[in-house]
Amino acid sequence: MDWLIVFVFQRIYQSPLLLSAYKLYKLLYRWTTNTTEIYRICHTAAKQLPSTVVSYNPADYDQDCDAVPLLEKTAADNIDTMAATLPPDVIYQIDRSILYSTQLQVERRQLESKDATLDTITHAVFTKKRFPGTMASPEAQILRASLSQIAATYQLTREVNHRAHTKYDSTNTQHEQKLFKLWNHLMPDTKLEARISKQWTDIGFQGQDPATDFRGMGLQGLDDLVYYCKTYPSSASRVFVGSQHPVSWYPFAIVGINISQFTSQVLRTRQLQFYLFKYGTVHDTYQDLYCYLFHSFNEYWHSHESPRLTVMDFEKVFQQFKRKIQVEIAGHRLAPLHVVLRSTPLSTAADEKVTATSSDDDSNQSKKETMIGPVRARRSVP
């Protein structure tokens, strides 16, 4: 039932006509009940959550004072638990309501800021949306927990944008080391003869210097490729080998950068809100989605057998693939790759997500990973 509610809300907010009708309905409902949409969402959620999560003692607070410090005592101890316990559809509905509220434009901009003060924003929404009671009420706790998750998605977007706008610098040792890590993950048995080399085309770069291919996505493109190979070595191995098909080959690295661009696009346009609220508003969750998209693209590419696709079909097929993913986004069916692999009957232990004890401990990590490569056929990218 929750997915149906979210689906209906999404359709309403995507249609100007339905949105206008819904706003009229909310206005009439507000007049008759003297409550606002955000309060009703929080109130309904408060009734459904376990009492241990939203419990508080009204005697501990001044019921006539709205200036009570936010989430004191027991409520403050419960905020982290509540953020993890809240159903994603509750946070999603509050997020949509704030996004389309003319009354909360200032608060929305504050949430987008890196200097956002959640207590101040929560108090403003609490006041403008006429929450009854005090800031210690279960509804206020739910509002604050939801706003913390919404603010975290803006923080994540800032992080991704920063990495995407950070240019690859061949004079930067850290940048170069990460690039060499990518080579070692994909070609562990082949020594890179030189930094500027045609060998880079073997893993799907366009020319002798991969730095030129990161101009569109900056370091985020490289981060995503390394994360995939390191975190899901079995899946990345199959995808890399699949990219070397004698007929249906495609440039692994370039396709990965294209998928980075698409993933960042749906993040920036806030299409991933429900996914993030469900699985976590952290960078790893975002990159786990990237891995799912790369894994899925390879399956989609090789599902075309009559006739087999060639690299000349990439643009058309990639547009089709993005439309397919848009349908999954609309239906809230996206999941991190490790969740998808666990639900796949043919998956094995090697498919599970690898968690390194140290990001810099390549020797220990290599023991956990499935070796990737060598490639079965080499070719230059056109």
Coordinates of C-alpha atoms in Angstrom, one line a residue:
M1 CA 0.0 0.0 0.0
D2 CA 2.9 2.4 0.8
W3 CA 4.2 2.1 -2.8
L4 CA 0.8 3.0 -4.1
I5 CA 0.6 6.1 -2.0
V6 CA 4.0 7.2 -3.2
F7 CA 3.1 6.4 -6.8
V8 CA -0.1 8.5 -6.5
F9 CA 1.8 11.4 -4.9
Q10 CA 4.5 11.3 -7.6
R11 CA 1.9 11.4 -10.4
I12 CA 0.1 14.4 -8.7
Y13 CA 3.3 16.4 -8.5
Q14 CA 4.2 15.6 -12.1
S15 CA 1.0 16.9 -13.5
P16 CA 0.2 20.7 -13.3
L17 CA -3.5 20.0 -13.5
L18 CA -3.5 17.3 -10.8
L19 CA -1.2 19.5 -8.7
S20 CA -3.6 22.4 -8.9
A21 CA -6.6 20.2 -8.0
Y22 CA -4.6 18.7 -5.1
K23 CA -3.7 22.1 -3.7
L24 CA -7.4 23.1 -3.8
Y25 CA -8.2 19.9 -2.0
K26 CA -5.5 20.6 0.6
L27 CA -6.9 24.2 1.1
L28 CA -10.4 22.9 1.7
Y29 CA -9.2 20.1 4.0
R30 CA -7.1 22.7 6.0
W31 CA -10.1 24.9 6.4
T32 CA -12.3 22.1 7.6
T33 CA -9.8 20.3 9.9
N34 CA -7.5 23.3 10.8
T35 CA -4.5 21.1 10.1
T36 CA -1.8 21.2 7.4
E37 CA -0.5 18.5 5.1
I38 CA 2.9 18.2 6.7
Y39 CA 1.4 17.9 10.2
R40 CA -1.1 15.3 9.0
I41 CA 1.8 13.2 7.6
C42 CA 3.8 13.5 10.8
H43 CA 0.7 12.8 13.0
T44 CA -0.1 9.6 11.0
A45 CA 3.5 8.4 11.2
A46 CA 3.5 9.1 15.0
K47 CA 0.6 6.8 15.4
Q48 CA 2.2 4.0 13.4
L49 CA 5.7 4.1 14.9
P50 CA 6.5 2.0 18.0
S51 CA 5.9 4.0 21.2
T52 CA 9.5 3.5 22.3
V53 CA 10.6 5.5 19.3
V54 CA 8.4 8.5 19.7
S55 CA 7.7 8.4 23.4
Y56 CA 8.1 11.5 25.6
N57 CA 6.8 12.8 28.9
P58 CA 4.6 15.9 28.4
A59 CA 5.1 16.8 32.1
D60 CA 8.8 17.4 31.3
Y61 CA 7.9 20.4 29.1
D62 CA 6.0 23.6 29.2
Q63 CA 3.0 23.0 27.0
D64 CA 2.4 26.7 26.4
C65 CA 5.9 27.5 25.2
D66 CA 7.0 27.0 21.6
A67 CA 10.6 28.0 22.5
V68 CA 11.4 24.7 24.3
P69 CA 14.8 23.5 23.1
L70 CA 14.3 21.0 20.3
L71 CA 14.3 17.3 21.1
E72 CA 15.6 17.5 24.7
K73 CA 16.0 14.5 27.0
T74 CA 14.4 11.3 25.8
A75 CA 13.5 12.6 22.4
A76 CA 17.1 13.7 21.7
D77 CA 18.2 10.1 22.4
N78 CA 15.7 8.8 20.0
I79 CA 16.4 11.0 17.0
D80 CA 19.0 8.7 15.3
T81 CA 16.7 5.6 15.9
M82 CA 13.8 7.5 14.5
A83 CA 15.6 8.6 11.3
A84 CA 16.4 4.9 10.7
T85 CA 12.9 3.7 11.6
L86 CA 10.8 6.2 9.6
P87 CA 9.3 4.6 6.5
P88 CA 10.8 6.2 3.4
D89 CA 7.4 7.2 2.1
V90 CA 6.9 9.4 5.1
I91 CA 10.1 11.3 4.5
Y92 CA 9.4 11.4 0.7
Q93 CA 5.9 12.9 1.2
I94 CA 7.4 15.6 3.5
D95 CA 10.1 16.3 1.0
R96 CA 7.6 16.7 -1.8
S97 CA 5.4 18.9 0.3
I98 CA 8.3 21.2 1.2
L99 CA 9.5 21.3 -2.4
Y100 CA 6.2 22.5 -3.8
S101 CA 5.2 24.7 -0.8
T102 CA 5.2 28.5 -1.6
Q103 CA 5.1 29.1 2.2
L104 CA 8.3 27.2 2.8
Q105 CA 10.6 28.6 0.1
V106 CA 13.0 30.1 2.6
E107 CA 13.2 26.8 4.6
R108 CA 13.8 24.9 1.4
R109 CA 16.7 27.1 0.5
Q110 CA 18.1 26.8 4.0
L111 CA 18.0 23.0 3.7
E112 CA 20.0 23.2 0.5
S113 CA 22.7 25.3 2.3
K114 CA 25.8 23.6 3.8
D115 CA 25.2 25.8 6.9
A116 CA 21.7 24.5 7.5
T117 CA 20.6 24.6 11.1
L118 CA 18.1 21.8 11.5
D119 CA 16.7 23.1 14.8
T120 CA 16.0 26.5 13.3
I121 CA 14.4 25.1 10.2
T122 CA 12.3 22.6 12.1
H123 CA 11.0 25.4 14.4
A124 CA 10.1 27.5 11.4
V125 CA 8.2 24.7 9.6
F126 CA 6.6 23.7 12.9
T127 CA 5.3 27.3 13.3
K128 CA 4.3 28.1 9.7
K129 CA 2.5 24.7 9.4
R130 CA 0.7 25.2 12.7
F131 CA 1.7 22.1 14.5
P132 CA -0.2 21.8 17.8
G133 CA 1.6 21.2 21.0
T134 CA 5.3 21.9 21.5
M135 CA 8.6 21.1 19.9
A136 CA 8.9 18.0 22.1
S137 CA 5.8 16.4 20.5
P138 CA 6.2 13.1 18.6
E139 CA 5.1 15.0 15.4
A140 CA 7.9 17.5 15.9
Q141 CA 10.4 14.7 16.4
I142 CA 9.3 13.0 13.2
L143 CA 9.5 16.4 11.4
R144 CA 13.1 17.0 12.6
A145 CA 14.2 13.4 11.7
S146 CA 12.7 13.8 8.2
L147 CA 14.4 17.2 7.7
S148 CA 17.7 15.7 8.7
Q149 CA 17.4 13.1 6.0
I150 CA 16.3 15.7 3.4
A151 CA 19.2 17.9 4.3
A152 CA 21.6 14.9 4.0
T153 CA 20.5 14.5 0.3
Y154 CA 21.5 18.0 -0.4
Q155 CA 24.8 17.4 1.3
L156 CA 25.3 14.3 -0.8
T157 CA 24.5 16.3 -4.0
R158 CA 27.1 18.9 -3.0
E159 CA 29.7 16.2 -2.5
V160 CA 29.0 14.6 -5.9
N161 CA 29.0 18.0 -7.6
H162 CA 32.3 18.9 -6.0
R163 CA 34.0 15.7 -7.2
A164 CA 32.5 16.1 -10.7
H165 CA 33.8 19.6 -10.9
T166 CA 37.3 18.6 -9.7
K167 CA 39.4 18.2 -12.8
Y168 CA 41.7 15.3 -13.1
D169 CA 45.2 16.6 -12.6
S170 CA 48.0 14.4 -14.0
T171 CA 50.5 16.2 -11.7
N172 CA 48.5 15.3 -8.6
T173 CA 49.9 12.1 -7.1
Q174 CA 46.6 11.0 -5.5
H175 CA 44.8 11.4 -8.8
E176 CA 47.5 9.3 -10.6
Q177 CA 47.5 6.6 -7.9
K178 CA 43.8 6.2 -8.2
L179 CA 44.0 5.9 -12.0
F180 CA 46.7 3.2 -11.6
K181 CA 44.5 1.4 -9.1
L182 CA 41.8 1.2 -11.8
W183 CA 44.4 -0.4 -14.2
N184 CA 45.5 -2.9 -11.6
H185 CA 41.9 -3.9 -10.8
L186 CA 41.1 -4.6 -14.4
M187 CA 44.5 -5.8 -15.7
P188 CA 46.3 -7.4 -12.7
D189 CA 48.5 -9.6 -14.9
T190 CA 49.5 -6.9 -17.4
K191 CA 52.1 -4.3 -16.6
L192 CA 51.4 -0.8 -17.8
E193 CA 54.4 0.1 -19.9
A194 CA 54.0 3.9 -19.6
R195 CA 51.7 6.5 -18.2
I196 CA 50.9 7.7 -21.8
S197 CA 50.2 4.5 -23.6
K198 CA 47.8 2.9 -26.1
Q199 CA 47.3 0.2 -23.5
W200 CA 44.6 2.5 -21.9
T201 CA 42.3 1.7 -24.8
D202 CA 42.4 -2.0 -23.6
I203 CA 40.2 -1.0 -20.7
G204 CA 38.0 1.3 -22.7
F205 CA 39.5 4.8 -22.7
Q206 CA 39.6 6.7 -26.0
G207 CA 43.2 7.4 -26.3
Q208 CA 46.7 7.3 -24.8
D209 CA 45.9 9.6 -21.9
P210 CA 42.8 8.8 -19.8
A211 CA 42.9 12.2 -18.2
T212 CA 41.2 13.7 -21.3
D213 CA 38.2 11.4 -20.8
F214 CA 37.4 12.7 -17.3
R215 CA 36.8 16.2 -18.5
G216 CA 33.0 15.7 -18.4
M217 CA 32.7 14.1 -14.9
G218 CA 35.9 15.0 -13.2
L219 CA 37.1 12.8 -10.4
Q220 CA 33.6 11.5 -9.8
G221 CA 33.9 9.4 -13.0
L222 CA 37.2 7.9 -11.8
D223 CA 35.8 7.4 -8.3
D224 CA 32.8 5.5 -9.6
L225 CA 34.9 3.2 -11.8
V226 CA 37.4 2.3 -9.0
Y227 CA 34.5 1.9 -6.4
Y228 CA 32.8 -0.6 -8.7
C229 CA 35.9 -2.7 -9.4
K230 CA 36.9 -2.7 -5.8
T231 CA 33.5 -3.2 -4.1
Y232 CA 31.9 -5.6 -6.5
P233 CA 34.8 -7.4 -8.2
S234 CA 32.8 -10.4 -9.4
S235 CA 30.2 -8.2 -11.1
A236 CA 32.8 -5.8 -12.5
S237 CA 34.7 -8.8 -13.8
R238 CA 31.7 -10.1 -15.7
V239 CA 30.9 -6.7 -17.1
F240 CA 34.5 -6.0 -18.2
V241 CA 34.7 -9.4 -19.9
G242 CA 31.3 -8.7 -21.5
S243 CA 32.6 -5.4 -22.8
Q244 CA 35.2 -7.4 -24.8
H245 CA 32.7 -9.4 -26.8
P246 CA 34.1 -10.0 -30.4
V247 CA 31.0 -8.4 -31.9
S248 CA 29.0 -6.6 -29.1
W249 CA 32.0 -5.0 -27.5
Y250 CA 31.9 -1.5 -25.9
P251 CA 34.5 0.7 -24.3
F252 CA 34.2 -0.2 -20.6
A253 CA 35.7 3.0 -19.1
I254 CA 33.8 5.4 -21.4
V255 CA 30.5 3.7 -20.7
G256 CA 31.3 3.9 -17.0
I257 CA 31.8 7.6 -17.3
N258 CA 28.6 8.0 -19.2
I259 CA 26.8 6.1 -16.4
S260 CA 28.4 8.4 -13.9
Q261 CA 27.0 11.4 -15.7
F262 CA 23.5 9.8 -15.8
T263 CA 23.6 8.9 -12.1
S264 CA 24.6 12.4 -11.1
Q265 CA 21.9 13.8 -13.3
V266 CA 19.1 11.9 -11.6
L267 CA 20.6 12.8 -8.2
R268 CA 20.8 16.6 -9.0
T269 CA 17.2 16.6 -10.3
R270 CA 16.1 14.9 -7.0
Q271 CA 14.8 11.8 -8.7
L272 CA 16.7 9.6 -6.2
Q273 CA 15.0 10.9 -3.1
F274 CA 12.9 7.8 -2.3
Y275 CA 15.9 5.5 -3.1
L276 CA 18.1 7.5 -0.7
F277 CA 15.5 7.7 2.0
K278 CA 15.1 3.9 1.8
Y279 CA 18.7 2.8 1.6
G280 CA 20.7 5.7 3.1
T281 CA 21.7 9.2 2.3
V282 CA 25.4 8.5 2.2
H283 CA 28.0 8.5 -0.6
D284 CA 28.3 4.7 -0.6
T285 CA 24.6 4.3 -1.2
Y286 CA 24.9 6.6 -4.2
Q287 CA 27.8 4.7 -5.6
D288 CA 26.1 1.4 -5.0
L289 CA 23.4 2.6 -7.3
Y290 CA 26.0 3.5 -9.9
C291 CA 27.3 -0.1 -9.7
Y292 CA 23.7 -1.4 -10.1
L293 CA 23.3 0.8 -13.2
F294 CA 26.6 -0.4 -14.8
H295 CA 25.7 -4.0 -14.0
S296 CA 22.2 -3.6 -15.4
F297 CA 23.5 -1.8 -18.6
N298 CA 25.7 -4.8 -19.4
E299 CA 22.8 -7.2 -19.0
Y300 CA 20.6 -4.9 -21.1
W301 CA 23.2 -4.5 -23.8
H302 CA 23.8 -8.3 -24.2
S303 CA 20.1 -9.1 -24.0
H304 CA 19.9 -7.9 -27.7
E305 CA 20.9 -11.0 -29.6
S306 CA 19.0 -10.8 -32.9
P307 CA 20.9 -9.1 -34.2
R308 CA 23.8 -8.5 -31.9
L309 CA 24.5 -4.8 -31.0
T310 CA 27.7 -3.1 -32.1
V311 CA 29.4 0.0 -30.6
M312 CA 27.7 2.1 -33.3
D313 CA 24.4 1.3 -31.6
F314 CA 25.6 2.7 -28.2
E315 CA 23.9 6.1 -28.3
K316 CA 20.5 4.8 -29.3
V317 CA 20.7 1.9 -26.8
F318 CA 21.9 4.0 -24.0
Q319 CA 19.0 6.4 -24.4
Q320 CA 16.7 3.3 -24.3
F321 CA 18.4 2.1 -21.2
K322 CA 18.0 5.5 -19.5
R323 CA 14.3 5.4 -20.2
K324 CA 14.1 1.9 -18.7
I325 CA 15.8 3.2 -15.5
Q326 CA 13.4 6.2 -15.4
V327 CA 10.5 3.7 -15.3
E328 CA 12.3 2.0 -12.4
I329 CA 12.7 5.3 -10.6
A330 CA 9.1 6.2 -11.1
G331 CA 8.1 2.8 -9.6
H332 CA 10.6 3.1 -6.8
R333 CA 12.2 -0.2 -7.8
L334 CA 15.8 1.0 -7.7
A335 CA 18.1 -0.8 -5.2
P336 CA 21.8 -1.0 -4.4
L337 CA 23.7 -3.6 -6.3
H338 CA 24.3 -5.8 -3.3
V339 CA 20.5 -6.0 -2.6
V340 CA 19.9 -6.9 -6.2
L341 CA 22.6 -9.6 -6.2
R342 CA 21.3 -11.2 -3.0
S343 CA 17.9 -11.5 -4.6
T344 CA 19.2 -13.1 -7.8
P345 CA 18.9 -16.9 -7.7
L346 CA 22.1 -17.5 -9.6
S347 CA 24.2 -15.2 -7.4
T348 CA 27.0 -16.6 -5.4
A349 CA 29.1 -15.5 -2.4
A350 CA 31.5 -13.9 -4.8
D351 CA 28.8 -11.5 -5.8
E352 CA 28.4 -10.0 -2.3
K353 CA 29.6 -6.5 -1.6
V354 CA 33.3 -6.4 -0.5
T355 CA 34.0 -4.1 2.4
A356 CA 37.7 -3.3 2.7
T357 CA 39.2 -2.9 6.1
S358 CA 41.2 -0.1 4.8
S359 CA 40.9 1.8 1.5
D360 CA 44.6 2.0 1.2
D361 CA 45.3 -1.7 2.0
D362 CA 45.6 -3.0 -1.5
S363 CA 47.4 -6.2 -0.5
N364 CA 44.6 -7.3 1.9
Q365 CA 41.9 -6.2 -0.5
S366 CA 43.3 -8.2 -3.4
K367 CA 42.9 -11.4 -1.4
K368 CA 39.2 -10.8 -1.1
E369 CA 38.7 -9.9 -4.8
T370 CA 38.1 -12.0 -7.8
M371 CA 40.8 -11.3 -10.4
I372 CA 39.7 -9.2 -13.3
G373 CA 41.2 -9.7 -16.7
P374 CA 43.2 -10.2 -18.8
V375 CA 41.0 -9.1 -21.7
R376 CA 40.3 -11.6 -24.4
A377 CA 40.3 -9.2 -27.3
R378 CA 41.9 -5.7 -27.6
R379 CA 40.7 -3.0 -29.8
S380 CA 41.0 0.7 -30.1
V381 CA 38.0 2.9 -29.3
P382 CA 36.7 4.8 -32.3

